[in-house]
Coordinates of C-alpha atoms and ligand atoms in Angstrom, one line a residue:
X23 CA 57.5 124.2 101.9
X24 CA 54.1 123.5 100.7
X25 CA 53.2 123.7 96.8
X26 CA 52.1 126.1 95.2
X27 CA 48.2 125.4 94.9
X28 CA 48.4 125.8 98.7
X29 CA 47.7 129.4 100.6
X30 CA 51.2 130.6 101.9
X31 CA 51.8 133.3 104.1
X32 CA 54.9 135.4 103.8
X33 CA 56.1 137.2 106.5
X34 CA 58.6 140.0 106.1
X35 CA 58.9 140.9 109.7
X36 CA 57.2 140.3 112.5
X37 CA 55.4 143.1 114.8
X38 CA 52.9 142.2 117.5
X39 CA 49.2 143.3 116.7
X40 CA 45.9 141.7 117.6
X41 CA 45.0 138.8 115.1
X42 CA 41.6 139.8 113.6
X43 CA 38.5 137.8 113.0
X44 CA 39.1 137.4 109.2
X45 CA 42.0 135.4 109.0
X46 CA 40.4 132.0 109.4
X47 CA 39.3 132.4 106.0
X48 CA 42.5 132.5 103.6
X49 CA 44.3 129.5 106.2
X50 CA 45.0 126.6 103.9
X51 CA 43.2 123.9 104.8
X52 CA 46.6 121.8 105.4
X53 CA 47.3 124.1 108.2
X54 CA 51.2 124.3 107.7
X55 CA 51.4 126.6 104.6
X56 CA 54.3 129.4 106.0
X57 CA 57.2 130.4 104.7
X58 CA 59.0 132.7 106.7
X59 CA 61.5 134.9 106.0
X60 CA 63.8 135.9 108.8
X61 CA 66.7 137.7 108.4
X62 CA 68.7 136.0 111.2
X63 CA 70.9 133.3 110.8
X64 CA 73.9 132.8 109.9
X65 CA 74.0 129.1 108.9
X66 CA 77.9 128.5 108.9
X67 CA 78.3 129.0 112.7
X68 CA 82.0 129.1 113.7
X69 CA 82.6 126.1 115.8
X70 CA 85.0 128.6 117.7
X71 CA 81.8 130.3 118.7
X72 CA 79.6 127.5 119.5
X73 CA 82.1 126.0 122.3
X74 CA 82.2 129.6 123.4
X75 CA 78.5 129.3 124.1
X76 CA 78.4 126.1 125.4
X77 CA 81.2 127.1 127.8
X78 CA 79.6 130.4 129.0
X79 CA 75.5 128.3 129.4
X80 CA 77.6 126.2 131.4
X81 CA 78.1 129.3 133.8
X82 CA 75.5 131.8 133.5
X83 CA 72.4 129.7 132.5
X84 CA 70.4 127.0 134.4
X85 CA 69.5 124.0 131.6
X86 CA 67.2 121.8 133.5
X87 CA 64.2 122.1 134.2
X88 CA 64.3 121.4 138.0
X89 CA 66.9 124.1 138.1
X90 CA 64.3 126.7 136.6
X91 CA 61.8 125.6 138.7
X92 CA 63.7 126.6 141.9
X93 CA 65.2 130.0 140.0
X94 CA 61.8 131.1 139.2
X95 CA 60.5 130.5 142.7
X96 CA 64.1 132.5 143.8
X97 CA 63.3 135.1 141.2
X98 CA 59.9 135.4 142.7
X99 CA 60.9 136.1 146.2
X100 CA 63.7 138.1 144.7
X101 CA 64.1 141.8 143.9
X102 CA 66.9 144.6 144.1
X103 CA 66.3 147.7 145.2
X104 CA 66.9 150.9 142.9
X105 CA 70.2 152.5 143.1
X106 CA 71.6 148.8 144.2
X107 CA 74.7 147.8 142.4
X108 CA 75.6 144.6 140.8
X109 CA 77.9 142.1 139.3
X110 CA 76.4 140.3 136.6
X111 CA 77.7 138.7 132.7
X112 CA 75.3 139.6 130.0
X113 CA 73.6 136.3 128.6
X114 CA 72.3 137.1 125.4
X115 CA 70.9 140.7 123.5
X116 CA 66.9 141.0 123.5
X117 CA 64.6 143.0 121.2
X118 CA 65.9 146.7 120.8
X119 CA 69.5 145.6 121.7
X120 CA 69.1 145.4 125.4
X121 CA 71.3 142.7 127.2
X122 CA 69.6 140.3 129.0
X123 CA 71.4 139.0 132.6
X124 CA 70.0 137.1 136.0
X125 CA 71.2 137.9 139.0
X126 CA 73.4 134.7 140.5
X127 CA 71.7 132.3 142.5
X128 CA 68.1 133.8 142.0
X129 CA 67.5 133.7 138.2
X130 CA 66.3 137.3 138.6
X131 CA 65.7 139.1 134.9
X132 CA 68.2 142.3 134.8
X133 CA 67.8 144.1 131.4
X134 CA 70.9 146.6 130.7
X135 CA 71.6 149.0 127.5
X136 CA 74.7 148.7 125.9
X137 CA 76.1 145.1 127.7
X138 CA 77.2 142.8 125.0
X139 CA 76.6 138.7 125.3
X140 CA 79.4 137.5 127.8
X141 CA 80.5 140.5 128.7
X142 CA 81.3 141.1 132.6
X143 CA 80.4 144.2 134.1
X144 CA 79.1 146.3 137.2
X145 CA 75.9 148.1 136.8
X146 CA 73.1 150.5 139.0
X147 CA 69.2 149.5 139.2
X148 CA 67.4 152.2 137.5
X149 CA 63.7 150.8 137.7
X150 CA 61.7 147.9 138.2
X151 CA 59.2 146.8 135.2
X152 CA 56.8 144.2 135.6
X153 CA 58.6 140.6 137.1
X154 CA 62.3 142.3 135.6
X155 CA 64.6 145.4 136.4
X156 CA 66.5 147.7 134.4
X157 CA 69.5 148.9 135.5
X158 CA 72.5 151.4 133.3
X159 CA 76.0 150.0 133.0
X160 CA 78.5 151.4 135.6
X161 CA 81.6 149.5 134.3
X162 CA 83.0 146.8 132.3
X163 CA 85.1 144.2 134.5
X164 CA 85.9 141.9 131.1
X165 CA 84.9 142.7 127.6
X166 CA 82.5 140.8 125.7
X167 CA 82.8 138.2 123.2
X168 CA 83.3 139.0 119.8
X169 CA 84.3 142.8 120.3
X170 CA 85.2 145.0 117.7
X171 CA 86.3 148.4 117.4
X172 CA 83.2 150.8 116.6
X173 CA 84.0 153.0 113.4
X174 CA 81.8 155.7 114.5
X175 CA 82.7 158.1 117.6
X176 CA 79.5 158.6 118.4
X177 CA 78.5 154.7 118.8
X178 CA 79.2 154.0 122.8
X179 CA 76.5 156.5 123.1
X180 CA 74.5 157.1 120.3
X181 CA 70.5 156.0 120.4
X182 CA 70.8 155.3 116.5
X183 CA 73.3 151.9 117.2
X184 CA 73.7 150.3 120.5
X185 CA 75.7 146.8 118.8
X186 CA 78.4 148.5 116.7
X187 CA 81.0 147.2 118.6
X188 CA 79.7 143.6 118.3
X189 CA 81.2 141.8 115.4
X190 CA 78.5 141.6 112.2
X191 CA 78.5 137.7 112.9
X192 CA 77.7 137.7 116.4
X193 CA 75.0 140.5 115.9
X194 CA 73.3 137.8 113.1
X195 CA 73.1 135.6 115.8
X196 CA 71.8 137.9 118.3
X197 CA 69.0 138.8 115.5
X198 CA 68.5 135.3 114.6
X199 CA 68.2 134.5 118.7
X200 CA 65.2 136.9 119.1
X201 CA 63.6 136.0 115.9
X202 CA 63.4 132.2 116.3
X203 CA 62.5 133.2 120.2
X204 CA 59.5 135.3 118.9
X205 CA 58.4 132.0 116.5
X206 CA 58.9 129.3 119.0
X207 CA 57.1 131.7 122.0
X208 CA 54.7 133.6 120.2
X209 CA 54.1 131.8 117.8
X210 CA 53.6 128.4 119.1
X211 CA 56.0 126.7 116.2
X212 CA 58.4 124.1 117.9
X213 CA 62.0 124.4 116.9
X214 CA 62.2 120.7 117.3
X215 CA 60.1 119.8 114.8
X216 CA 61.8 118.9 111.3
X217 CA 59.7 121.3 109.5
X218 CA 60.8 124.4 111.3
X219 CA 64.2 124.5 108.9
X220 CA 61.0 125.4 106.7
X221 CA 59.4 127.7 108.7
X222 CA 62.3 129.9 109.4
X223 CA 64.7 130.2 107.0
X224 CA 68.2 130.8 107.6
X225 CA 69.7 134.8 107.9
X226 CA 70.7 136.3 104.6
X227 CA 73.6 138.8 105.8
X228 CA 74.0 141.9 103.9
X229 CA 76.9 142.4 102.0
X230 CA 77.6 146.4 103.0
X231 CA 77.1 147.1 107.0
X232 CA 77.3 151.0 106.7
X233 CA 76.1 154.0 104.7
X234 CA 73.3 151.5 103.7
X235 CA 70.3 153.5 105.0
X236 CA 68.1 155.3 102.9
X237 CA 66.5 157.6 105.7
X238 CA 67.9 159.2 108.4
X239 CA 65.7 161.6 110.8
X240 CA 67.6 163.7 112.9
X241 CA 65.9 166.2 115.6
X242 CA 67.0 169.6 116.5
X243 CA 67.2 170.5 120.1
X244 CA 67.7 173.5 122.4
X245 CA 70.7 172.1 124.4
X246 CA 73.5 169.9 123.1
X247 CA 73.2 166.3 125.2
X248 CA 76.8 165.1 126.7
X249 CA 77.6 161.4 127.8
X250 CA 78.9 161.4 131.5
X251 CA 81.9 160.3 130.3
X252 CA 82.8 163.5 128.1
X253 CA 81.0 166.4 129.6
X254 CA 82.5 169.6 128.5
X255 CA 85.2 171.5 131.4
X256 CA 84.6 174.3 132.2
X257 CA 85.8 177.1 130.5
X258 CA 85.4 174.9 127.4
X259 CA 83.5 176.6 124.2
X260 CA 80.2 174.8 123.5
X261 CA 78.2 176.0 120.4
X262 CA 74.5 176.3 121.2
X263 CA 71.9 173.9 120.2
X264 CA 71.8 170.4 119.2
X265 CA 71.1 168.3 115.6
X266 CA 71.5 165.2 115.9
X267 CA 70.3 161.7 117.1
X268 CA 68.4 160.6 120.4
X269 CA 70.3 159.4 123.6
X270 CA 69.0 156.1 123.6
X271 CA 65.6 156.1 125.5
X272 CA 65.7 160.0 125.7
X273 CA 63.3 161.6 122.9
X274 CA 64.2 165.1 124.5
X275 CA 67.9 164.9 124.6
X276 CA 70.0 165.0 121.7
X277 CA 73.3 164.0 120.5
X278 CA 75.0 166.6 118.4
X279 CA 76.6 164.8 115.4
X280 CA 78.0 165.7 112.4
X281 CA 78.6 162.4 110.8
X282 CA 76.3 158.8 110.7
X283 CA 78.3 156.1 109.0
X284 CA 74.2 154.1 108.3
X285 CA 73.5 156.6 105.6
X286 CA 75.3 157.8 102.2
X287 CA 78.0 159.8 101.7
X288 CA 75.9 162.6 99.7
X289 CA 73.4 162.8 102.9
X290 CA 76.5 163.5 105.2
X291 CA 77.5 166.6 102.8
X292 CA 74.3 167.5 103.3
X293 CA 74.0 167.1 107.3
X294 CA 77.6 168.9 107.2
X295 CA 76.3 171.8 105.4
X296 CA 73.5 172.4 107.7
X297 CA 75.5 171.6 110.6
X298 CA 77.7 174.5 109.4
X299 CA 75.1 177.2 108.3
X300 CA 71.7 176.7 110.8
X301 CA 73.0 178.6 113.6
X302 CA 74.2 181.4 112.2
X303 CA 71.9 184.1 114.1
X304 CA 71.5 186.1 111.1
X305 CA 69.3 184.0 110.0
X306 CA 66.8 183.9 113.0
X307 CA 66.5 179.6 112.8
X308 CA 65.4 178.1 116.5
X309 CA 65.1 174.6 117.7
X310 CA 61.9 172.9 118.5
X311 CA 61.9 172.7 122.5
X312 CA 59.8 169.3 123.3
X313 CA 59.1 170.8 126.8
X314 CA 58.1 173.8 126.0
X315 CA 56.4 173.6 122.7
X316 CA 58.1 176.6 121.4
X317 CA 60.9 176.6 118.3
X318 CA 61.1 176.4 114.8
X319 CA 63.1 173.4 113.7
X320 CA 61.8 170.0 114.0
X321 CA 63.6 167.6 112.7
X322 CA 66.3 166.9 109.5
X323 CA 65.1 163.8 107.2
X324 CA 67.2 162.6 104.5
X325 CA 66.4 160.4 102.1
X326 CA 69.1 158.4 99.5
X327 CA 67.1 157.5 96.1
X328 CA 68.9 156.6 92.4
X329 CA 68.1 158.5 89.4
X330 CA 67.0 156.0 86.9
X331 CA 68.7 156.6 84.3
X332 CA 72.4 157.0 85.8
X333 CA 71.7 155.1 88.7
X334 CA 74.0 157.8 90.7
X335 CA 72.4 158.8 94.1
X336 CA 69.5 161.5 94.4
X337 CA 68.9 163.3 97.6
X338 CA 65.6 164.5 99.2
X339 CA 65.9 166.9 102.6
X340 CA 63.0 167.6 104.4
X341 CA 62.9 169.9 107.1
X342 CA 60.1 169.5 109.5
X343 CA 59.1 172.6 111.2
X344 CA 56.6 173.4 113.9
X345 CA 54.8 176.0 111.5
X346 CA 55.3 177.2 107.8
X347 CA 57.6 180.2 107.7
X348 CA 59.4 179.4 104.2
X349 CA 61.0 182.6 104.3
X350 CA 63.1 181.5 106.9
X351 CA 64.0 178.3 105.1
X352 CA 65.4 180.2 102.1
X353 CA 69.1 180.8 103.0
X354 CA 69.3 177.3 104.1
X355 CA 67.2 175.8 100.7
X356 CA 69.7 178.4 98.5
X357 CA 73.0 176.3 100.2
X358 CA 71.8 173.0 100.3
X359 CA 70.4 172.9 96.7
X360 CA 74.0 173.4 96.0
X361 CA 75.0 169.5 96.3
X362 CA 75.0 168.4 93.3
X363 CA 72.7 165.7 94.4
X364 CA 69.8 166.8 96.3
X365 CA 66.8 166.9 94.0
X366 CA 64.5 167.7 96.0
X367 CA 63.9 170.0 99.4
X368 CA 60.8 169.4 101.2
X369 CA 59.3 171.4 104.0
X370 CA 56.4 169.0 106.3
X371 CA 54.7 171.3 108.8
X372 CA 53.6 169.3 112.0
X373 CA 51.8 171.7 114.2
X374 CA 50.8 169.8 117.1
X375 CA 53.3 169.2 120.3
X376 CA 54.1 165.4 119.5
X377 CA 57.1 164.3 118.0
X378 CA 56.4 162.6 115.0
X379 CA 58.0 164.1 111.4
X380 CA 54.5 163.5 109.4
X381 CA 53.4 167.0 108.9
X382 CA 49.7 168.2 108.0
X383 CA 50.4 170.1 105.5
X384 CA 53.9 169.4 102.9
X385 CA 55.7 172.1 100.9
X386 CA 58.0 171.4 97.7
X387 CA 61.0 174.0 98.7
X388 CA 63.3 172.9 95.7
X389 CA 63.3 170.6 92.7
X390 CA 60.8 168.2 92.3
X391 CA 58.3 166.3 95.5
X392 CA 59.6 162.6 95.3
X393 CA 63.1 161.0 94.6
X394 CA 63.6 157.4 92.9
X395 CA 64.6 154.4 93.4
X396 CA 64.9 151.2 91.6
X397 CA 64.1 147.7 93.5
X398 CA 64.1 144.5 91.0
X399 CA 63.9 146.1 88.1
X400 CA 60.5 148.6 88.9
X401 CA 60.9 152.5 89.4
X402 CA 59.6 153.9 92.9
X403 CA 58.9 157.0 93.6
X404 CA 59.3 157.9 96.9
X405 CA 57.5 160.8 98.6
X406 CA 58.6 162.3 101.9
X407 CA 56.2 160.4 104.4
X408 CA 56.8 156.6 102.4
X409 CA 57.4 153.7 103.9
X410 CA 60.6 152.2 101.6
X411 CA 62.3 149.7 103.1
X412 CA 65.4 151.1 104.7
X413 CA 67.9 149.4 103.3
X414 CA 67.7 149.2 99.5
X415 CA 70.5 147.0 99.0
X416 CA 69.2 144.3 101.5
X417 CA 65.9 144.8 99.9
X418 CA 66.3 143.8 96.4
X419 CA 67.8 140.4 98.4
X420 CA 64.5 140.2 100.4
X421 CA 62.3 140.7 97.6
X422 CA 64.0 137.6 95.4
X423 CA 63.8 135.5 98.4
X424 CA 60.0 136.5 98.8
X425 CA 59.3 136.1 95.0
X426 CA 61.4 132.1 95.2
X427 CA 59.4 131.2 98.5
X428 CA 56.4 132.1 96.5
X429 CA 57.4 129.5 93.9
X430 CA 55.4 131.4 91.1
X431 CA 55.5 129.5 88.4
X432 CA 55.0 132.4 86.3
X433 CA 51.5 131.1 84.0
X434 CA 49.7 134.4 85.4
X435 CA 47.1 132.1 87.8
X436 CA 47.5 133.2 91.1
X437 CA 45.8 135.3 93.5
X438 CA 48.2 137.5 95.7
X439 CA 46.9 139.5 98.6
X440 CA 49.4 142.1 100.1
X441 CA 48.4 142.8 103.5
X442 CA 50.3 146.0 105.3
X443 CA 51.6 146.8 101.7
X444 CA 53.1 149.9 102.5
X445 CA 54.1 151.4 98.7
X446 CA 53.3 148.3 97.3
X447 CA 56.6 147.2 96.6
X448 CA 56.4 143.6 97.4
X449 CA 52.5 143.0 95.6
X450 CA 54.5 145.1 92.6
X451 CA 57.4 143.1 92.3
X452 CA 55.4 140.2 92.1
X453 CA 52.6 141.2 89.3
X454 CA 54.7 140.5 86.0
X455 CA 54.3 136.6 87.8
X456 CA 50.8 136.8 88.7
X457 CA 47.0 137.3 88.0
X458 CA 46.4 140.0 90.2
X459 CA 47.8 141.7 93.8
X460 CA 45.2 143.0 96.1
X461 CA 47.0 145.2 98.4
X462 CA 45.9 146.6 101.6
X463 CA 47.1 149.6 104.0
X464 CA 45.9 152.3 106.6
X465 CA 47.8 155.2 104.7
X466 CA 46.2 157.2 102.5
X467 CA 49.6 159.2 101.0
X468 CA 51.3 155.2 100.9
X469 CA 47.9 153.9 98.9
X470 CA 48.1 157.1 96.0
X471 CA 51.9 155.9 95.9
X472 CA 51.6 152.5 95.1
X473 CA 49.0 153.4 92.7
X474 CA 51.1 155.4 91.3
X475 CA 54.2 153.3 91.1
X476 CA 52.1 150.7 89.4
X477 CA 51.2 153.4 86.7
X478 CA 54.8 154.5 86.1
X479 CA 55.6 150.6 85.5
X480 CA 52.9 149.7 83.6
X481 CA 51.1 147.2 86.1
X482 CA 47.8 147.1 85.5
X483 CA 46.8 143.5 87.5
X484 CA 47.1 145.0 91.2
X485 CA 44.4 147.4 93.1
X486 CA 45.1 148.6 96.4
X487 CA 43.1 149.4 99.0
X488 CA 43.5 152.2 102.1
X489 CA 41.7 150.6 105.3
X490 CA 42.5 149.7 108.8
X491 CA 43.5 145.9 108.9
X492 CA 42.7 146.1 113.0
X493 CA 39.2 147.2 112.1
X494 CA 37.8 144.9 109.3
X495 CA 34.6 143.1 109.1
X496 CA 34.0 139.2 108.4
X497 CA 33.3 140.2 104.7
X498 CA 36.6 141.6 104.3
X499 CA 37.1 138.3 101.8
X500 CA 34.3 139.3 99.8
X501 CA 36.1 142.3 98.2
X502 CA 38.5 140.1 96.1
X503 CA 39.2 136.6 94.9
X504 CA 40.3 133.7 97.1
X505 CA 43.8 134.1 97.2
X506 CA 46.9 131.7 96.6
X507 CA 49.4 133.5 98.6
X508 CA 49.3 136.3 101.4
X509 CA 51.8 138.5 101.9
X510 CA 52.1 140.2 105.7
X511 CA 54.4 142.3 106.0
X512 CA 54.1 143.3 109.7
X513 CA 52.6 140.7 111.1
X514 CA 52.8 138.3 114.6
X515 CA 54.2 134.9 114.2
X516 CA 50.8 133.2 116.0
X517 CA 49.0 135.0 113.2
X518 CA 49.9 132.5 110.8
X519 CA 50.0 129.1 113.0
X520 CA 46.1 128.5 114.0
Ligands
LIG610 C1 56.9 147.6 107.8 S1 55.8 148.4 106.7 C2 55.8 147.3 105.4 C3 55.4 147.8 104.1 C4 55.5 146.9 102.9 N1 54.9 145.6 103.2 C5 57.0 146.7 102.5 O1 57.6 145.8 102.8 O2 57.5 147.7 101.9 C6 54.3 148.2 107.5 C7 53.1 148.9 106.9 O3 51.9 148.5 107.6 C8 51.0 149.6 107.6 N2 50.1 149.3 108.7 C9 50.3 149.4 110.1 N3 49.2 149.1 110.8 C10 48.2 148.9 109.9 C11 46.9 148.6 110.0 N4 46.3 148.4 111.1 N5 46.1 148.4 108.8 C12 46.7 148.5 107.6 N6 48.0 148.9 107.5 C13 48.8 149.0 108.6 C14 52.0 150.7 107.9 O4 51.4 152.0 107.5 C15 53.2 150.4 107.0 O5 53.1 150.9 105.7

């Protein structure tokens, strides 16, 4: 890792975008100046595993090169048909979760939802994208490595988690997998060189893997959405309408759930109490119809803060509706504010047909707009429509890793430049250390809170800026001081290498 007089660039995750003209400029001159921070590794791999691995390349994958030379020219010539079934063992989980498998003697690309690494199973083409297929998973012949029984009912179908019956350990390596994929292919680093232990640093697991998320979104829907596997009989009663969470890949049918083990207990109460009450035709409450643009209720957001003083959990709901009709809100608000923790009830109107849970206009329903949270040692204040890391817990982790791969030495000298700040989070937890934070973002609402979450902590060395980082000028490095260390917090691996 380079000094500290170097420029370094952290990187907090990694997103494709275009790499614009400016970023020549803050490059250190060495060249070499990254840390990155990937949360993917675990470093103590069970030998157990690693022989597993070795056993199952041995198999399924092709290691030399003159092999992959003749499967790509198979692949090439190579391509099922939709609807055709086939035997194949899952190699390895890409991006989003999807398991990655080649067809036997061809080296053909088959991508398949919910197939774990090793597992054997039977599946049907569904469509052909690009030089790969997709196909849906038919049966299981053998299980996968590493399985473990899912806690949730919902999770062999359930859009929100596709891995849960992956052990946590094999899912870090899954993570780490893709992550050190994305550096060595995208971003040109070579994982043979003895500087990349540097470059990507090992997985930081997170001590809690449920009721960790601090926002769920949750859609209402006209009609409830049923696996194959556990389609109502007939005769059977099924109540009307859907809240829940996606099929995975579906955004117009939904799951009907009552229960997600990712967020807190509080925000269950709260998805219970409106599961129990929002059909109730007295009081006149429809579902948003994505089809035909007609419907009420848009989607459920909950959002898990901690009052700063007692540090016991504070609840925002926010119902997003397709127009503002408060009135009809009212017997739902009255019950909700009822748990003892929700704080706050907000009401984000989204007129137009899309899906998103932004709305133009936002009404405070109950209590107060924004709920709080506490992330090494600063108060946030979190609105409706901020970006907060998800998981608070694994974020106070992140952030002390971000703030020792800085290597601050704390004398007040550097220059830090948040790029993609979000809230400002990151540039604020780093200002007690620093000179000053420049921090940099496309939305507006996300600006006026960091600026105001560097008020209610008394920071007065950072300034943020609202503007589109994809649109920027060559005098973008004008506007503030040469800086010591950039922050990116969506940002592509090649971004950083040239
Ligand atoms: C994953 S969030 C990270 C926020 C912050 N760095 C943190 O860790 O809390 C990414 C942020 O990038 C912002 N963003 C996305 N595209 C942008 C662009 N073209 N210009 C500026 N900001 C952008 C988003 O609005 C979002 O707040």
């Amino acid at each position: 890792m380079m000094r500290s007089h170097s420029l370094r660039h952290l990187t907090a995750t990694t997103t494709t975008i275009s790499s614009p003209s400016w970023l020549p400029k803050f490059r250190s001159s060495s060249g070499s100046a990254l840390a990155s921070l990937s949360f993917a590794q675990n470093p103590q791999e069970n030998q157990q595993q690693q022989q597993k691995q070795q056993t199952q390349q041995k198999i399924y994958c092709d290691s030399s090169n003159d092999d992959k030379k003749s499967d790509s020219n198979r692949a090439s010539s190579y391509f099922p048909k939709r609807g055709q079934e086939l035997e194949l063992v899952c190699e390895s989980l890409a991006y989003k979760g999807k398991g990655v498998c080649k067809v036997a003697d061809t080296g053909f690309v088959v991508l398949c939802d919910r197939v774990l690494p090793g597992e054997k199973f039977i599946g049907r083409v569904t469509r052909k994208k690009g030089s790969y297929a997709e196909m849906t998973k038919l049966k299981t012949l053998s299980p996968h490595w590493d399985s473990v029984d899912a806690p949730c009912e919902y999770a062999s179908y359930c859009g929100g988690c596709k891995t849960q019956n992956l052990s946590y350990e094999a899912q870090l390596r899954a993570k780490e997998g893709q992550v050190r994929d994305l550096v060595v292919h995208v971003g040109k680093f070579s994982d043979k060189d003895p500087e990349f232990a540097g470059i990507m640093k090992p997985i930081v697991p997170c001590d809690i893997q449920f009721h960790y998320r601090n926002k769920m979104e949750f859609s209402f829907g006209p009609k409830r959405w049923f696996p194959k596997e556990s389609l109502p009989k007939r005769g059977d009663h099924i109540e009307n309408y859907a809240l829940g969470l996606h099929a995975p890949g579906f955004f117009d049918k939904v799951l009907n759930i009552d229960k997600c083990l990712l967020q807190s207990e509080p925000a269950n109460l709260v998805l219970a109490a409106v599961q129990d009450y929002w059909r109730d035709p007295q009081l006149g409450l429809s579902p948003y119809d994505v089809h035909s643009h007609s419907g009420f209720l848009k989607h459920l957001m909950l959002r898990t803060g901690s009052d700063v003083k007692t540090g016991l959990p504070e609840l925002m709901v926010n119902f997003v509706t397709s127009s503002y009709k408060p009135e009809l809100l009212r017997p739902l608000v009255e019950k909700i504010s009822s748990v003892p923790e929700v704080v706050s009830i907000m009401n984000n109107v989204n007129t137009s047909v899309g899906n998103t849970s932004v709305g133009e206009e936002e009404y405070t329903l109950y209590g107060k707009s924004n709920i709080t949270e506490t992330l090494r040692g600063l108060t946030f204040q979190i609105s409706a429509n901020s970006f907060f890391q998800t998981n608070t817990h694994q974020a106070e982790v992140l952030y002390k890793l971000i703030e020792d791969c800085a290597g601050l030495r704390g004398d007040g000298s550097k220059i830090v430049l948040d790029l993609f700040c979000g809230t400002g989070t990151i540039g604020l937890t780093l200002a007690r250390w620093v000179k000053h934070v420049y921090g940099y973002e496309v939305v507006p609402q996300a600006i006026s809170d960091a600026c105001r979450n560097a008020k209610l902590n008394n920071i007065s060395n950072a300034t943020f800026v609202q503007g589109d980082l994809n649109k920027i000028g060559g005098d973008f490095g004008n506007a503030f001081p040469k800086p010591d260390i950039v922050i990116s917090g969506i940002l592509l691996a090649r971004f950083l290498v040239h």
